[in-house]
Every structure is written in C-alpha cells, then in structure tokens.
JSON list of C-alpha atoms in Angstrom, two decimals:
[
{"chain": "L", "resi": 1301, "resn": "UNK", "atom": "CA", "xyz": [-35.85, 23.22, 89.09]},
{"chain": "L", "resi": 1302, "resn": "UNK", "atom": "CA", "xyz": [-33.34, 22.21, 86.80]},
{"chain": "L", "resi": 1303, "resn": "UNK", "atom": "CA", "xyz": [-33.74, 18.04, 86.76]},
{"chain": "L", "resi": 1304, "resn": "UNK", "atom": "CA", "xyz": [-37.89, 19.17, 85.73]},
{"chain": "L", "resi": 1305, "resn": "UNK", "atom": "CA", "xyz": [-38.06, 18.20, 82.36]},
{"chain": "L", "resi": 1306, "resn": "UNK", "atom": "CA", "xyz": [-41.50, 18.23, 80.43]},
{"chain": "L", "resi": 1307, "resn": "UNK", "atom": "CA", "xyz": [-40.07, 16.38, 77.11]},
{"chain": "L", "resi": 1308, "resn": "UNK", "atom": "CA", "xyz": [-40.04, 13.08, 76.56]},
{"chain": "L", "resi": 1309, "resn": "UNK", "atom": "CA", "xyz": [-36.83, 12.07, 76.27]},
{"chain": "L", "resi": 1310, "resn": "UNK", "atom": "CA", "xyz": [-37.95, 8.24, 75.66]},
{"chain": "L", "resi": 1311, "resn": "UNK", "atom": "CA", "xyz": [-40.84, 6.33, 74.07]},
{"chain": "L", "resi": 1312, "resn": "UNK", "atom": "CA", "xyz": [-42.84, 3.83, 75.19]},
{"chain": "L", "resi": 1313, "resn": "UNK", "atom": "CA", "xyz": [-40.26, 1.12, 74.11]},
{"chain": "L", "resi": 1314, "resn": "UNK", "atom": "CA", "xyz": [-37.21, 2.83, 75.95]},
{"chain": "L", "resi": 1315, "resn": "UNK", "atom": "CA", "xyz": [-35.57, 4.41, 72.51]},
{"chain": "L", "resi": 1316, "resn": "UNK", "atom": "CA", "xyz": [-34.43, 8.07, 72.83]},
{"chain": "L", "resi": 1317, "resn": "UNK", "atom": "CA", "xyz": [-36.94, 10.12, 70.66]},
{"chain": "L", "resi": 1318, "resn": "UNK", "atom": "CA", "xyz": [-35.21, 12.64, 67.98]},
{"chain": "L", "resi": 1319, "resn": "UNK", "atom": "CA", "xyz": [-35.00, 16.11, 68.82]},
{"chain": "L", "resi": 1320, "resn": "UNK", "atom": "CA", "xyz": [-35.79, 17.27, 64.72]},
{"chain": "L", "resi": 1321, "resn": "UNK", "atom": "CA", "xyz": [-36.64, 14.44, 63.09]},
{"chain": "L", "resi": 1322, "resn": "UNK", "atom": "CA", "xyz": [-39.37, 12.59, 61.94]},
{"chain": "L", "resi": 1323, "resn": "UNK", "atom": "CA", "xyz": [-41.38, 14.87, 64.46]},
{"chain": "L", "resi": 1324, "resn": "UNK", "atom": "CA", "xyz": [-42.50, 17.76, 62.23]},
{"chain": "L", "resi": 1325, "resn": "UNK", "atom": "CA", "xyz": [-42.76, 14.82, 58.27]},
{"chain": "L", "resi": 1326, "resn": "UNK", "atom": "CA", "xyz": [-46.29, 13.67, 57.87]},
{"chain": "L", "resi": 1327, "resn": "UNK", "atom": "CA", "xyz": [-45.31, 10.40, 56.20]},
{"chain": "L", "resi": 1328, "resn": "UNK", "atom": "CA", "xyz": [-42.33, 9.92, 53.84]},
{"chain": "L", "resi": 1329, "resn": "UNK", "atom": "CA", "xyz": [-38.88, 11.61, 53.75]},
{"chain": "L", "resi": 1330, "resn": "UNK", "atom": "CA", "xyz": [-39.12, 12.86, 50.47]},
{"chain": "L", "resi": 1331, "resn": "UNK", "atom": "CA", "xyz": [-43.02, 13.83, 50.65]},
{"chain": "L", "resi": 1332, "resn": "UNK", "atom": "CA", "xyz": [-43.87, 16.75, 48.78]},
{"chain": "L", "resi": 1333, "resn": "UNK", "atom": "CA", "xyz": [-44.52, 20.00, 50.81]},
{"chain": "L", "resi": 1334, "resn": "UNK", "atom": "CA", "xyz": [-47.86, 21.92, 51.71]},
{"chain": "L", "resi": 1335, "resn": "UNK", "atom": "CA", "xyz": [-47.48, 24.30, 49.04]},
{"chain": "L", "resi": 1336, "resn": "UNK", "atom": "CA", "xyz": [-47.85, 23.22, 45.33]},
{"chain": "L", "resi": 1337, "resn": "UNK", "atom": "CA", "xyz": [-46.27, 24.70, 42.69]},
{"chain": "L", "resi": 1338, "resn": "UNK", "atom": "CA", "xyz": [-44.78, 24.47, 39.25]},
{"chain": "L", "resi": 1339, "resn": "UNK", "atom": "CA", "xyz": [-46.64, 23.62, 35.89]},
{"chain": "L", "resi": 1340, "resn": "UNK", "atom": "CA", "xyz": [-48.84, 20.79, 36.87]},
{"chain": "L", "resi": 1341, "resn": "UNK", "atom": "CA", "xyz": [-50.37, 23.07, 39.75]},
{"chain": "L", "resi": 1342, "resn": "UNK", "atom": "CA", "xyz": [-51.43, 25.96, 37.20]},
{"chain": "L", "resi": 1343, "resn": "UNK", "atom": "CA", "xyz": [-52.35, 23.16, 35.20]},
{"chain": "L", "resi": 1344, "resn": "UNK", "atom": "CA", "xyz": [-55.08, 21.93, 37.74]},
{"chain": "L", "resi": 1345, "resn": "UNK", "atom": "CA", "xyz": [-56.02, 25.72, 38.61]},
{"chain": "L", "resi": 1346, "resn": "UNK", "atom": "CA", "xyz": [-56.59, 26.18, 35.12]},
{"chain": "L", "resi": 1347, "resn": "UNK", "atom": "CA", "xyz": [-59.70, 23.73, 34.74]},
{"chain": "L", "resi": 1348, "resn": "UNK", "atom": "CA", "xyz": [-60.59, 23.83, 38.53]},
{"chain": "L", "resi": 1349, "resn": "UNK", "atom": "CA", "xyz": [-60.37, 27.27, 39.68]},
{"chain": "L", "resi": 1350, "resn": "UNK", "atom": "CA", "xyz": [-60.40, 29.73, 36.59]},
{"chain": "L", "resi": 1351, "resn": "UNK", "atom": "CA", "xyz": [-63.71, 30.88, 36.09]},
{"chain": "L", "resi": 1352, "resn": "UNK", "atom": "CA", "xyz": [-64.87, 32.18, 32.05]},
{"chain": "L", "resi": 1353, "resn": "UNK", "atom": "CA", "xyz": [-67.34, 35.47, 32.29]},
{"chain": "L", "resi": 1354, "resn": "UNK", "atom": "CA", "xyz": [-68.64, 36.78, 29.28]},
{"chain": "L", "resi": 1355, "resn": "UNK", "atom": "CA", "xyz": [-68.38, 41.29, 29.51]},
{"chain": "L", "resi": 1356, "resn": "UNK", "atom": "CA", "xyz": [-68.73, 43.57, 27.05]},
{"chain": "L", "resi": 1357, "resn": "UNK", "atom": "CA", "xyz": [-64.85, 44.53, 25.41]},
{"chain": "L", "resi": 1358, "resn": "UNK", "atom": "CA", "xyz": [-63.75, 47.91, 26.92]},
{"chain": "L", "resi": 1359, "resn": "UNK", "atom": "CA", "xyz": [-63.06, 49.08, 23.58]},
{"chain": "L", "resi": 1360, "resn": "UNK", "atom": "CA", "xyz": [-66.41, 48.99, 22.23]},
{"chain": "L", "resi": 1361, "resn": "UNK", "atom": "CA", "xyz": [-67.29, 48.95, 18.26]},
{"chain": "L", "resi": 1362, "resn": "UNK", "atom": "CA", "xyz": [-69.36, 46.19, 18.43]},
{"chain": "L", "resi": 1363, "resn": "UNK", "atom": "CA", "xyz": [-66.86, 43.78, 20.74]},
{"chain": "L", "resi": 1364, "resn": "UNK", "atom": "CA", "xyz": [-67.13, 41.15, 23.67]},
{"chain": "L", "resi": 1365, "resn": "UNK", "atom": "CA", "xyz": [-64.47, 40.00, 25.81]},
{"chain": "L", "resi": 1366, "resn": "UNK", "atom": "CA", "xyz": [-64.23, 36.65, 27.90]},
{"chain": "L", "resi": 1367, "resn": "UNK", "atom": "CA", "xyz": [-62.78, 37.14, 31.32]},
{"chain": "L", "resi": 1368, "resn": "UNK", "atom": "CA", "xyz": [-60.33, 34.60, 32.67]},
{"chain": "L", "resi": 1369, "resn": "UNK", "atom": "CA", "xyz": [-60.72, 35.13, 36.48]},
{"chain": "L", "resi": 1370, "resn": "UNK", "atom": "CA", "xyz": [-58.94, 33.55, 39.53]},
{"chain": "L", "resi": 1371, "resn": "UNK", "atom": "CA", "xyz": [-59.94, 34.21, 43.00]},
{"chain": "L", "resi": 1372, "resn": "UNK", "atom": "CA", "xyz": [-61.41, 37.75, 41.96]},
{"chain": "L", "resi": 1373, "resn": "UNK", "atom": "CA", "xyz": [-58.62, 38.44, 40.27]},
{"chain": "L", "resi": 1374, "resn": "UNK", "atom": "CA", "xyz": [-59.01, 38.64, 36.24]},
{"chain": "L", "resi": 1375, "resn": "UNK", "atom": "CA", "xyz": [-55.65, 36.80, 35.01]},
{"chain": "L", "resi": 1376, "resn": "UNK", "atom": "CA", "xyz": [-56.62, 36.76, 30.97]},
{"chain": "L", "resi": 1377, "resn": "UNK", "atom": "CA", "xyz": [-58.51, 37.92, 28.60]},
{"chain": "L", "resi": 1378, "resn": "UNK", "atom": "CA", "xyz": [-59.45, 37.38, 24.73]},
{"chain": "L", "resi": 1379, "resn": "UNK", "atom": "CA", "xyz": [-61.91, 40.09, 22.71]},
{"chain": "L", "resi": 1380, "resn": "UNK", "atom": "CA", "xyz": [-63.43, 38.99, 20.02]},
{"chain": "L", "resi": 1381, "resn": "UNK", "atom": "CA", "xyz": [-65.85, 39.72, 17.57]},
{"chain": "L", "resi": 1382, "resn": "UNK", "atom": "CA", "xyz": [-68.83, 37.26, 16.39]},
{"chain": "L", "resi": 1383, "resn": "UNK", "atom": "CA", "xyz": [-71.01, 37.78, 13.70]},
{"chain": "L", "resi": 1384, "resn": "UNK", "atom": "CA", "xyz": [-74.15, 35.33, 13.49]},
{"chain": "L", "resi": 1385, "resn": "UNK", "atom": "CA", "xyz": [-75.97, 36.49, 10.25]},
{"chain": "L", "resi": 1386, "resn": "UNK", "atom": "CA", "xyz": [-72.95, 35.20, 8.75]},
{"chain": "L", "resi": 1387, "resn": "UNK", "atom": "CA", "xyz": [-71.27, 32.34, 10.92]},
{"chain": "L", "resi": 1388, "resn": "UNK", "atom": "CA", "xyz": [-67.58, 34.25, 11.13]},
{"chain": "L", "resi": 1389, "resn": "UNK", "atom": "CA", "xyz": [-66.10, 35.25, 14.86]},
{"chain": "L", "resi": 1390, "resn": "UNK", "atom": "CA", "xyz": [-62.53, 37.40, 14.73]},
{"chain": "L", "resi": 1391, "resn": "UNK", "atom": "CA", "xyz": [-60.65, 37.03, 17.95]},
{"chain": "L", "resi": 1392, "resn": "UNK", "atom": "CA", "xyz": [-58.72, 40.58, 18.12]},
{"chain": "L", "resi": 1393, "resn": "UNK", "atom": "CA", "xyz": [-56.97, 40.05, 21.64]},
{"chain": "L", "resi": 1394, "resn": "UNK", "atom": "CA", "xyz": [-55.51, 37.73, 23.61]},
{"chain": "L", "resi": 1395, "resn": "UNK", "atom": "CA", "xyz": [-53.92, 37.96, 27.00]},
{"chain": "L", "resi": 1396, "resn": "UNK", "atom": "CA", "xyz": [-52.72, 36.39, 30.04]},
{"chain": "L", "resi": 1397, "resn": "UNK", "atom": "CA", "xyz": [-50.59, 36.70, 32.71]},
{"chain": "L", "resi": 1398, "resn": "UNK", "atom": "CA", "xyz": [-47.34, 35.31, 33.09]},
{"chain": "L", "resi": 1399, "resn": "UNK", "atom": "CA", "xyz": [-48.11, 31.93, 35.80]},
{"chain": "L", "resi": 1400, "resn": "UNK", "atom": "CA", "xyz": [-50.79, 30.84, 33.63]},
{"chain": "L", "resi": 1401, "resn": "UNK", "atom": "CA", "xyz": [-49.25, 31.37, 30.23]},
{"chain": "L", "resi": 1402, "resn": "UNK", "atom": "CA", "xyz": [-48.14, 27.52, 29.62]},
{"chain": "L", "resi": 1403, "resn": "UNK", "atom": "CA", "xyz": [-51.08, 26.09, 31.37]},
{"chain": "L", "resi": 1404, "resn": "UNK", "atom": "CA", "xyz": [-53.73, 25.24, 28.85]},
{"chain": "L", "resi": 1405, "resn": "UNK", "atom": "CA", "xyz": [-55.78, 28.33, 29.98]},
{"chain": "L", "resi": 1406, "resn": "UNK", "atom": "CA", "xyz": [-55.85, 29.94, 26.52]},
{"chain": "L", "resi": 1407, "resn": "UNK", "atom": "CA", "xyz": [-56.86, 26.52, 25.08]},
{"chain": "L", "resi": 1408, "resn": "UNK", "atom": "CA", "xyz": [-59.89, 26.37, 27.37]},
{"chain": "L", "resi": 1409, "resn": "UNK", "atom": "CA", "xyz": [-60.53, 30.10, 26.55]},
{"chain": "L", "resi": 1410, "resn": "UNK", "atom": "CA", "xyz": [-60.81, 29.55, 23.57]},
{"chain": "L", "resi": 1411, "resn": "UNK", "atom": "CA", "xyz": [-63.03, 26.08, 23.50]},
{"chain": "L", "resi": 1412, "resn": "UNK", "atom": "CA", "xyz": [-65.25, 28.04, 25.25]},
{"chain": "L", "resi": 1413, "resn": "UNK", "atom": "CA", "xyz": [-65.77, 30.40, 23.34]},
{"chain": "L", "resi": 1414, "resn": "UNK", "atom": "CA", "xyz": [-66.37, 27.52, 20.28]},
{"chain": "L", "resi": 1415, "resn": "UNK", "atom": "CA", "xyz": [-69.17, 26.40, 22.70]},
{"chain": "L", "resi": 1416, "resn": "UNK", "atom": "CA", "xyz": [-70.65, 29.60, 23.29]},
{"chain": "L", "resi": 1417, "resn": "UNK", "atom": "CA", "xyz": [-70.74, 30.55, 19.44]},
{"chain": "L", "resi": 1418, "resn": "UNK", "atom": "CA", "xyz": [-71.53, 26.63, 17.98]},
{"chain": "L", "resi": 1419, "resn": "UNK", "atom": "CA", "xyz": [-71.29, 26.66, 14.07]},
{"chain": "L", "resi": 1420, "resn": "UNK", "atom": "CA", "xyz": [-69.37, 30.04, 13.84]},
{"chain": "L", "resi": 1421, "resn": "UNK", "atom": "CA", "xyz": [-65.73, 29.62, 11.74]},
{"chain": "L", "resi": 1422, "resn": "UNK", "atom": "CA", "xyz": [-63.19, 31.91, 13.73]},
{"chain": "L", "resi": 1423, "resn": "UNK", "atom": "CA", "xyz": [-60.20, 34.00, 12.37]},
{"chain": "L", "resi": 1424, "resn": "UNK", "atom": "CA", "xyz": [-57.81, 35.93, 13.77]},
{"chain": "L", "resi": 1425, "resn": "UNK", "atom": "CA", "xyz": [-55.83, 38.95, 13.14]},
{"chain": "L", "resi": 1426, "resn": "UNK", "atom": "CA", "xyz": [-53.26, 38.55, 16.01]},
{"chain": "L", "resi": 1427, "resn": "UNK", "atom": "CA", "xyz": [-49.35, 37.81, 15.12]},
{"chain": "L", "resi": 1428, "resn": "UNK", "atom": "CA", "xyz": [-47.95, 37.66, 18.32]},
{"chain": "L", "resi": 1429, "resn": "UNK", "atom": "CA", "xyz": [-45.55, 34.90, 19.93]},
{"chain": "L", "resi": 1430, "resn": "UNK", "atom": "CA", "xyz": [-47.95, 33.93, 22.27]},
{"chain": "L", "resi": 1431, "resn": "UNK", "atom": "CA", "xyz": [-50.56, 34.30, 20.06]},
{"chain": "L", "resi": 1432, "resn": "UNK", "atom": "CA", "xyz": [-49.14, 32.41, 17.40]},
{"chain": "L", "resi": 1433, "resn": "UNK", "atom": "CA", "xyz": [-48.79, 28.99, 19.00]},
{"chain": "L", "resi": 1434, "resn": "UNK", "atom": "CA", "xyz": [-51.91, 28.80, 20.53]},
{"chain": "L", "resi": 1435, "resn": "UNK", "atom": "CA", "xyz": [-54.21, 29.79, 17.65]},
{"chain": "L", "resi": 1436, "resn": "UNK", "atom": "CA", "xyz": [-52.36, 26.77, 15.30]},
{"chain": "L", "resi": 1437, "resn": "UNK", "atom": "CA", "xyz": [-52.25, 24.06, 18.02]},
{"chain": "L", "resi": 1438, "resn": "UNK", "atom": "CA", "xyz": [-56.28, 25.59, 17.87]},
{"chain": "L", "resi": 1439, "resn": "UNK", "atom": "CA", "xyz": [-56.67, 25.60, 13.61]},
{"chain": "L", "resi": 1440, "resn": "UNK", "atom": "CA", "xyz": [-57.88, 28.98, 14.10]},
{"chain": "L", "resi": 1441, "resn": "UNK", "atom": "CA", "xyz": [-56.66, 30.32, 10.69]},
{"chain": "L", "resi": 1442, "resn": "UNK", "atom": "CA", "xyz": [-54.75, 33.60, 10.47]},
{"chain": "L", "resi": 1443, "resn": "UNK", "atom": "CA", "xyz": [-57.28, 36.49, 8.79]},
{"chain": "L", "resi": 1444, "resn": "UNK", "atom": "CA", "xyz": [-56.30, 39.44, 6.40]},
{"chain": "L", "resi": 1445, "resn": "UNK", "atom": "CA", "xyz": [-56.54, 42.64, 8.34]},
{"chain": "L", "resi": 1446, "resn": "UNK", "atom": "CA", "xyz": [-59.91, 43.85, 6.22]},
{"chain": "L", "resi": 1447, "resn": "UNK", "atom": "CA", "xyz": [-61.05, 40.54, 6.36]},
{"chain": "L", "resi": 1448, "resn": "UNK", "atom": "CA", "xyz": [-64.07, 40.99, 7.94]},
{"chain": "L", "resi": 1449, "resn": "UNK", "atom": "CA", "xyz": [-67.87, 39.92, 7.19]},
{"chain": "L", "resi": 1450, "resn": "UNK", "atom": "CA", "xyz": [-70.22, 43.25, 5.60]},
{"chain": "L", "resi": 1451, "resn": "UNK", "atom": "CA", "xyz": [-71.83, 43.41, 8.97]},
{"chain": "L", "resi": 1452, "resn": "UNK", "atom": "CA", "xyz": [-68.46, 44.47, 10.60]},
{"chain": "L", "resi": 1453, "resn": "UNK", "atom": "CA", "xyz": [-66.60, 46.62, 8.22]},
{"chain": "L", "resi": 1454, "resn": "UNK", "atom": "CA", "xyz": [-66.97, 50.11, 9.12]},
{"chain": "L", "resi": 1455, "resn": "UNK", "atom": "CA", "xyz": [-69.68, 52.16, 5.97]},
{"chain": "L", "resi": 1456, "resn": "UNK", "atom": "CA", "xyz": [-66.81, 53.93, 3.94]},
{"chain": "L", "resi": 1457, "resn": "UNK", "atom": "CA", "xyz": [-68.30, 57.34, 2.24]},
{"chain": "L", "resi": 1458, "resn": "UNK", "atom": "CA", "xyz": [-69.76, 56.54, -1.15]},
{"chain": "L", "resi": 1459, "resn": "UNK", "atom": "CA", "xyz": [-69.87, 52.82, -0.80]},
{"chain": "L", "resi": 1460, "resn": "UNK", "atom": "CA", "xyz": [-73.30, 52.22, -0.16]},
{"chain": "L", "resi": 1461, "resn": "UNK", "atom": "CA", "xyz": [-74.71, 55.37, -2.60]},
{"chain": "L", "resi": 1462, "resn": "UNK", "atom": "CA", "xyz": [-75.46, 54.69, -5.94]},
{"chain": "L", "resi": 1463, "resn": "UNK", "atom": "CA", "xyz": [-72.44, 55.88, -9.00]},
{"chain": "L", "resi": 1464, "resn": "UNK", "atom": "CA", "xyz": [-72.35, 59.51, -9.12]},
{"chain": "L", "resi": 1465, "resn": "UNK", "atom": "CA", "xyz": [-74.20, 60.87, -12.68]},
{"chain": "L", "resi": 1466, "resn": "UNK", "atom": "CA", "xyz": [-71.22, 61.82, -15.34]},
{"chain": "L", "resi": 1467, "resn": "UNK", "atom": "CA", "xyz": [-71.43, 65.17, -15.89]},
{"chain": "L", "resi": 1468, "resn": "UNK", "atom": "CA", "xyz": [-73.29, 66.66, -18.93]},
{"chain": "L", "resi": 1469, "resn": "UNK", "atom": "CA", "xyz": [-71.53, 68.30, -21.30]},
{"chain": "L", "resi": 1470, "resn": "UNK", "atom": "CA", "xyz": [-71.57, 71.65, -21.88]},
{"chain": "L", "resi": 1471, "resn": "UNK", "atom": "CA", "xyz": [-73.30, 72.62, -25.01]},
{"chain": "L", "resi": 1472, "resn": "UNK", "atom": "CA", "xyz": [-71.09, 73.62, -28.13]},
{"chain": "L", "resi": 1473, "resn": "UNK", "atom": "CA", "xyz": [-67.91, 71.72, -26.75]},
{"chain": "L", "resi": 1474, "resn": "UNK", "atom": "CA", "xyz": [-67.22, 68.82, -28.36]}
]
C-alpha cells in the first residue's frame, strides 16, 4: 500500500502544509526556548528558589553558618560570628558556587543575616576577590584580624590574673 498516506499533505484551505516548519514553534520565530539560562535566570532562582537555613559552623569555637540551598543541594555558605552583649557580628567565610556567583545571592545572604541579627554592626576579616566586592557594595567594613569583642577573643594565660608580686629582696643585698 504505497498511495496510503496518513499525513496531511494539505490544510483545510488547499495549501501544502510544511514538512519542519512552523509545526514543532509555539508562537514566534525567534521565541525563546524551554530551557532558561544565563544571568537573569540565576537571578530569579536566587530570590525564588534559594532557601537561607541557619546550622551551627562545622568548625565550631563559638560559630554559625547560613546555608544557601537549592533543590537539596547547599550552593553557598557564609560563617559568621555574632556577639549580642556587645552588638558586633564578624563574618569569617563566604562561599558560593560558581552559577550563582554574579547573581545577587551573597547580597541576600547577607541581608539576611542583618535581619536575623537587627542592631548588630558587622565586620569582616575576609580579603578575597569575591569577597571583596560584595562586602563594599554591602558597607560591611574590613576588621583587624584581633579585632574582636572580649566575649570572643580566646583567655590568653595571665590576662585575666592579677600582676604577679615583685620579688622580695634578699636580705643584705642592696
């Protein structure tokens, strides 16, 4: 059955329908395709999709770290330490990966953490490239490596104790 054809090889008003045309386009010619991509797509992912979970920092000593996670995957993070008693927050790390590096994320990482800690002054100790950038278009101020409040500086020996008598001298040396 050779003559048997199932396509049409007309429409309705008698024109011969395209074999790979306009079948498979939605609308326009020059319509964007199913799959997004490119800045303004991380962009939207960023505030739509990203999620901000609060964990203790892996490191310990008295740090917490905010989780940047994307579909269960964690794509940032930035530790931090925040002091209360004395209104000053250090933000020790920040990373993220490489897609959402130029998509605002670290800017909403770190807004949120201004929200979470309201009426705390943060510093940082970072000097990285990426870094850098974000924490001035922030104001977050660049802090002296022993910078920190009394309630994070590690006791040194001696520090807290009270002077050390002088010795008496011995009797008959003068």
């Amino acid at each position: 059955m050779q003559g048997n054809q199932t396509y049409a090889t007309s429409n309705a008003h008698g024109r011969p329908v395209r074999e790979s045309g306009s079948q498979g386009r939605r609308e326009g010619r020059h319509r964007r395709t199913t799959r997004r991509a490119g800045r303004w797509h991380r962009r939207l992912l960023a505030y739509r999709d990203v999620e901000l979970l609060p964990s203790p920092a892996p490191a310990g000593a008295g740090e917490e770290c905010l989780l940047l996670v994307h579909i269960r995957k964690v794509v940032g993070r930035v530790t931090y330490r925040a002091c209360d008693e004395c209104a000053e927050g250090v933000i020790t790390d920040v990373v993220l990966d490489e897609p959402f590096r130029d998509c605002g994320l670290g800017t909403r990482a770190l807004s949120h953490l201004r929200s979470r800690h309201p009426g705390v002054a943060w510093r940082t100790t970072l000097e990285t490239r990426l870094t850098r950038g974000l924490l001035r278009r922030m104001r977050v101020p660049r802090a002296p490596v022993e910078g920190n409040c009394s309630h994070m500086r590690p006791a040194s020996a001696g520090s807290d104790s009270a002077p050390a008598p002088a010795p008496a001298s011995a009797p008959g040396s003068r």
